[in-house]
Structure formats: structure tokens, C-alpha cells
Amino acid sequence: MNRDGHETESTNAAIDKLSTSATQTVEQLRQIKVIVLIYAAANLLFGVGSTAYFALSSSFVLDEDEHGPGVSEAESVAPSVGDTLPPIGLPDAEGRVWSNRDLEGKAVLLNFWATWCAPCRREMPIFEEVQRTYGSREFTVLAVSVDREGWDVVRPYIDDLEPS
């Protein structure tokens, strides 16, 4: 302020510069948060998918003697290029059962989720948008609920998620 009690132009310019800088910082932090969330979701999906693959696989052979010397336990159960997905039968909200045949030739994002899982609830609209955008390009998002109550809790959540 000058002697008359009025702000100087340099003070206003400094405030404007600070305001612009703060706005840019907030935007950068928001972008970083989105990237971190995508990275975390991808890591979670990979971990859950790997666990599900091993849990569903019926060909676990952990006895090293059956494979001969030099084959470790991890090598005996690890998936290889060309391995097929174990048979699945997953009912959707309309009662249709999805099988391996329905997914053949498609890239599949397999998402295990639950209505009580806060991160799952936040990411579900994102996966819905991904399905709308890329679903016609030989890609599908297959969301598998792990809710013990089944469709009694899942159906109302899906109804709330769908646009009116």
C-alpha cells in the first residue's frame, strides 16, 4: 500500500501471480492423483487376476519329482504364453451366463469388486466408461462381484450406477 492507503499495482500483480501459481499447482496435483489411482487400480487388478487364475486352475502340481530335476515349484504352476483361461460360468444381471466362448478373441479386463469396497465403488464408473468406449473393439470389462449376498445387494448398486 502507498501512503494514501491504496494498493499498488505491484501488489496486485503479485497476488495475481500467486493465485495463478496456486491454481496450476492444484491442477497438477489432481492429475498426479488420477495417475496414481490408475496405477494402483492396475496393480490391484493384476494381483487379484493372478490370484484368481491360480485359485481357479485345477492343474496345480507342486511335487518337483513329477517334473524332473531342476524344475522349481514356481515354474510348475506359473502361466505360460498360450495357456488358456480355466473354464468359467459367470451370471450377469440379466441372468445370462458368460463362458470362455463368449470371451474368445477378446481382450478382457477382469475386475473383482464388492459393493462394500469404497475404492471399488469409485472405480466402477470408470470401468463403465471404458466398456462404453472400447467395448465394440473386441474388448470387454468383466466385473465379478465378490459380495456374499449376491444379486440382492449388487442389483440395487447397478441400478443406482446406471444413468437415468
Short mmCIF file of C-alpha atoms in Angstrom, two decimals:
data_model
loop_
_atom_site.label_atom_id
_atom_site.label_comp_id
_atom_site.label_asym_id
_atom_site.label_seq_id
_atom_site.Cartn_x
_atom_site.Cartn_y
_atom_site.Cartn_z
CA MET A 1 0.00 0.00 0.00
CA ASN A 2 1.12 3.51 -0.61
CA ARG A 3 0.87 6.38 1.90
CA ASP A 4 -2.72 7.14 0.94
CA GLY A 5 -3.81 3.60 1.88
CA HIS A 6 -4.20 2.39 -1.73
CA GLU A 7 -2.72 -0.84 -3.01
CA THR A 8 -0.01 -0.52 -5.55
CA GLU A 9 -0.10 -2.21 -8.92
CA SER A 10 2.88 -4.38 -8.00
CA THR A 11 0.97 -5.82 -5.03
CA ASN A 12 -1.98 -6.69 -7.26
CA ALA A 13 0.32 -8.29 -9.81
CA ALA A 14 1.98 -10.35 -7.08
CA ILE A 15 -1.39 -11.54 -5.81
CA ASP A 16 -2.49 -12.45 -9.34
CA LYS A 17 0.77 -14.34 -9.88
CA LEU A 18 0.31 -16.26 -6.60
CA SER A 19 -3.29 -17.08 -7.46
CA THR A 20 -2.31 -18.41 -10.90
CA SER A 21 0.52 -20.44 -9.42
CA ALA A 22 -1.79 -21.96 -6.79
CA THR A 23 -4.38 -22.87 -9.44
CA GLN A 24 -1.72 -24.56 -11.57
CA THR A 25 -0.39 -26.49 -8.57
CA VAL A 26 -3.88 -27.73 -7.67
CA GLU A 27 -4.43 -28.90 -11.27
CA GLN A 28 -1.07 -30.69 -11.31
CA LEU A 29 -1.88 -32.42 -8.02
CA ARG A 30 -5.24 -33.54 -9.42
CA GLN A 31 -3.52 -35.01 -12.49
CA ILE A 32 -0.98 -36.81 -10.31
CA LYS A 33 -3.79 -38.21 -8.16
CA VAL A 34 -5.55 -39.60 -11.24
CA ILE A 35 -2.34 -41.22 -12.49
CA VAL A 36 -1.64 -42.73 -9.06
CA LEU A 37 -5.21 -44.10 -8.87
CA ILE A 38 -4.92 -45.67 -12.32
CA TYR A 39 -1.56 -47.20 -11.41
CA ALA A 40 -2.94 -48.53 -8.10
CA ALA A 41 -6.01 -49.98 -9.81
CA ALA A 42 -3.85 -51.67 -12.45
CA ASN A 43 -1.62 -53.19 -9.78
CA LEU A 44 -4.61 -54.34 -7.77
CA LEU A 45 -6.22 -55.87 -10.84
CA PHE A 46 -3.02 -57.68 -11.74
CA GLY A 47 -2.70 -59.08 -8.22
CA VAL A 48 -6.33 -60.14 -7.99
CA GLY A 49 -6.28 -61.58 -11.50
CA SER A 50 -3.14 -63.59 -10.80
CA THR A 51 -4.60 -64.89 -7.55
CA ALA A 52 -7.87 -65.81 -9.26
CA TYR A 53 -6.03 -67.59 -12.07
CA PHE A 54 -4.08 -69.72 -9.64
CA ALA A 55 -7.12 -70.35 -7.43
CA LEU A 56 -9.24 -71.46 -10.39
CA SER A 57 -6.55 -73.52 -12.08
CA SER A 58 -7.08 -77.21 -11.48
CA SER A 59 -3.62 -78.22 -12.68
CA PHE A 60 -1.58 -77.32 -9.60
CA VAL A 61 1.27 -79.82 -9.45
CA LEU A 62 3.68 -78.87 -6.74
CA ASP A 63 5.66 -82.08 -6.49
CA GLU A 64 9.08 -81.42 -8.05
CA ASP A 65 9.67 -85.12 -8.65
CA GLU A 66 6.87 -85.26 -11.23
CA HIS A 67 8.60 -82.60 -13.34
CA GLY A 68 12.11 -83.96 -13.09
CA PRO A 69 15.15 -82.36 -11.55
CA GLY A 70 15.79 -78.67 -11.92
CA VAL A 71 12.14 -77.51 -12.24
CA SER A 72 11.17 -75.27 -9.37
CA GLU A 73 7.78 -75.15 -7.69
CA ALA A 74 7.08 -71.70 -9.16
CA GLU A 75 7.88 -72.85 -12.70
CA SER A 76 5.46 -75.76 -12.37
CA VAL A 77 2.41 -73.51 -11.73
CA ALA A 78 3.28 -70.28 -13.49
CA PRO A 79 1.11 -69.45 -16.52
CA SER A 80 2.82 -69.55 -19.87
CA VAL A 81 2.16 -67.85 -23.18
CA GLY A 82 -0.66 -69.72 -24.86
CA ASP A 83 -2.20 -71.07 -21.63
CA THR A 84 -5.98 -70.95 -21.69
CA LEU A 85 -8.28 -69.47 -19.10
CA PRO A 86 -9.80 -72.13 -16.85
CA PRO A 87 -13.50 -72.71 -17.65
CA ILE A 88 -15.76 -70.02 -16.22
CA GLY A 89 -19.51 -69.57 -15.87
CA LEU A 90 -20.37 -66.12 -14.54
CA PRO A 91 -24.02 -64.95 -14.49
CA ASP A 92 -24.73 -61.31 -15.29
CA ALA A 93 -27.55 -59.07 -14.04
CA GLU A 94 -29.92 -60.30 -16.76
CA GLY A 95 -29.25 -63.97 -15.93
CA ARG A 96 -27.01 -64.65 -18.94
CA VAL A 97 -24.06 -66.89 -18.07
CA TRP A 98 -20.74 -65.76 -19.52
CA SER A 99 -18.37 -68.54 -20.52
CA ASN A 100 -14.95 -68.74 -22.11
CA ARG A 101 -16.62 -68.99 -25.53
CA ASP A 102 -18.16 -65.50 -25.05
CA LEU A 103 -14.74 -64.03 -24.33
CA GLU A 104 -12.76 -65.84 -27.04
CA GLY A 105 -10.68 -63.47 -29.14
CA LYS A 106 -11.35 -60.51 -26.84
CA ALA A 107 -9.08 -58.61 -24.54
CA VAL A 108 -10.73 -58.88 -21.12
CA LEU A 109 -10.29 -56.59 -18.14
CA LEU A 110 -11.37 -58.84 -15.28
CA ASN A 111 -12.39 -56.71 -12.29
CA PHE A 112 -13.18 -58.33 -8.93
CA TRP A 113 -15.16 -55.87 -6.81
CA ALA A 114 -17.71 -55.54 -3.99
CA THR A 115 -20.43 -53.06 -3.13
CA TRP A 116 -18.90 -52.53 0.34
CA CYS A 117 -15.46 -51.69 -1.13
CA ALA A 118 -15.05 -47.89 -1.28
CA PRO A 119 -12.25 -47.90 -3.92
CA CYS A 120 -14.30 -50.36 -5.99
CA ARG A 121 -17.31 -48.05 -5.87
CA ARG A 122 -15.15 -45.13 -7.04
CA GLU A 123 -13.58 -47.07 -9.92
CA MET A 124 -16.79 -48.73 -11.19
CA PRO A 125 -17.96 -45.64 -13.16
CA ILE A 126 -14.50 -45.51 -14.77
CA PHE A 127 -14.75 -49.15 -15.86
CA GLU A 128 -18.29 -48.48 -17.11
CA GLU A 129 -16.94 -45.66 -19.29
CA VAL A 130 -14.09 -47.87 -20.54
CA GLN A 131 -16.65 -50.53 -21.53
CA ARG A 132 -18.81 -47.95 -23.35
CA THR A 133 -15.80 -46.53 -25.17
CA TYR A 134 -13.91 -49.69 -26.12
CA GLY A 135 -16.49 -52.49 -25.81
CA SER A 136 -17.10 -52.62 -29.56
CA ARG A 137 -13.39 -53.11 -30.31
CA GLU A 138 -13.03 -56.75 -29.24
CA PHE A 139 -12.60 -55.65 -25.64
CA THR A 140 -14.79 -56.17 -22.61
CA VAL A 141 -14.77 -55.32 -18.94
CA LEU A 142 -15.98 -58.27 -16.90
CA ALA A 143 -16.84 -57.12 -13.38
CA VAL A 144 -17.15 -60.01 -10.92
CA SER A 145 -18.81 -59.16 -7.62
CA VAL A 146 -17.50 -60.93 -4.54
CA ASP A 147 -20.49 -59.85 -2.43
CA ARG A 148 -21.67 -62.83 -0.38
CA GLU A 149 -25.28 -61.61 -0.57
CA GLY A 150 -25.16 -61.87 -4.37
CA TRP A 151 -27.59 -60.05 -6.59
CA ASP A 152 -29.66 -58.83 -3.61
CA VAL A 153 -27.02 -56.16 -2.94
CA VAL A 154 -25.44 -55.90 -6.39
CA ARG A 155 -28.61 -55.20 -8.42
CA PRO A 156 -29.59 -52.04 -6.43
CA TYR A 157 -26.00 -50.76 -6.73
CA ILE A 158 -26.03 -51.30 -10.52
CA ASP A 159 -29.42 -49.58 -10.79
CA ASP A 160 -28.01 -46.53 -8.95
CA LEU A 161 -24.90 -46.54 -11.15
CA GLU A 162 -26.78 -46.51 -14.47
CA PRO A 163 -27.68 -43.07 -15.80
CA SER A 164 -31.36 -42.17 -15.55
#
